[in-house]
């Protein structure tokens, strides 16, 4: 050993362990950051308005509860809920799987969980077999009967039964006619205060009612 080796400072076992914990936590935080609600910015030209963190959490909890152990969840134009499910902060989220159906290809960073979706082609779902999801949450991008009708086609195609729809209150009549849903007392909130009143609708007995 040379004199320079003897003079080099050595870290104690305690310090080394602390450094390893720090780097492990940093790596974990970086991985979870990609699932932060709002990690992908809103694009208003695509009619994107993200839920508040509290609303995303409550909807994710509902999805986990209703999908059940090993359940599959589809988030149709509802990336905030998908992100909340993947954060690991919702109890039971590790016991379900989730995908996000989105037109915005920025969400392709989520790999195989991302399914490109254009509501104008409601059944162009090559990677999603019919009746393959235990729970579906859908938030049509536009408040129009045409958009809701096409999204409803997608939902009926993919769903095994349970559907949660979030849309404007003005779409209530069309929503009930298309998906046989009931209006919830729970009011979804967005990060931006929208001028249109939003509501949730479900086709099953729910705590949100």
CSV table of C-alpha atoms in Angstrom, one decimal, residues 7 10 14 16 25-26 78 86 89 92-93 105 174 189 207:
chain,number,residue,atom,x,y,z
A,7,UNK,CA,-3.8,8.9,3.6
A,10,UNK,CA,-12.2,5.9,4.5
A,14,UNK,CA,-22.5,3.4,9.1
A,16,UNK,CA,-21.7,3.8,3.7
A,25,UNK,CA,-34.6,6.5,-1.9
A,26,UNK,CA,-33.5,8.9,-4.7
A,78,UNK,CA,-58.5,9.4,-17.4
A,86,UNK,CA,-49.3,3.4,-10.2
A,89,UNK,CA,-50.0,5.3,-2.4
A,92,UNK,CA,-54.5,-2.4,-2.6
A,93,UNK,CA,-53.2,-0.9,-5.8
A,105,UNK,CA,-48.8,9.8,-27.3
A,174,UNK,CA,-77.3,11.0,-22.4
A,189,UNK,CA,-62.6,18.3,-8.7
A,207,UNK,CA,-70.0,4.3,-1.9
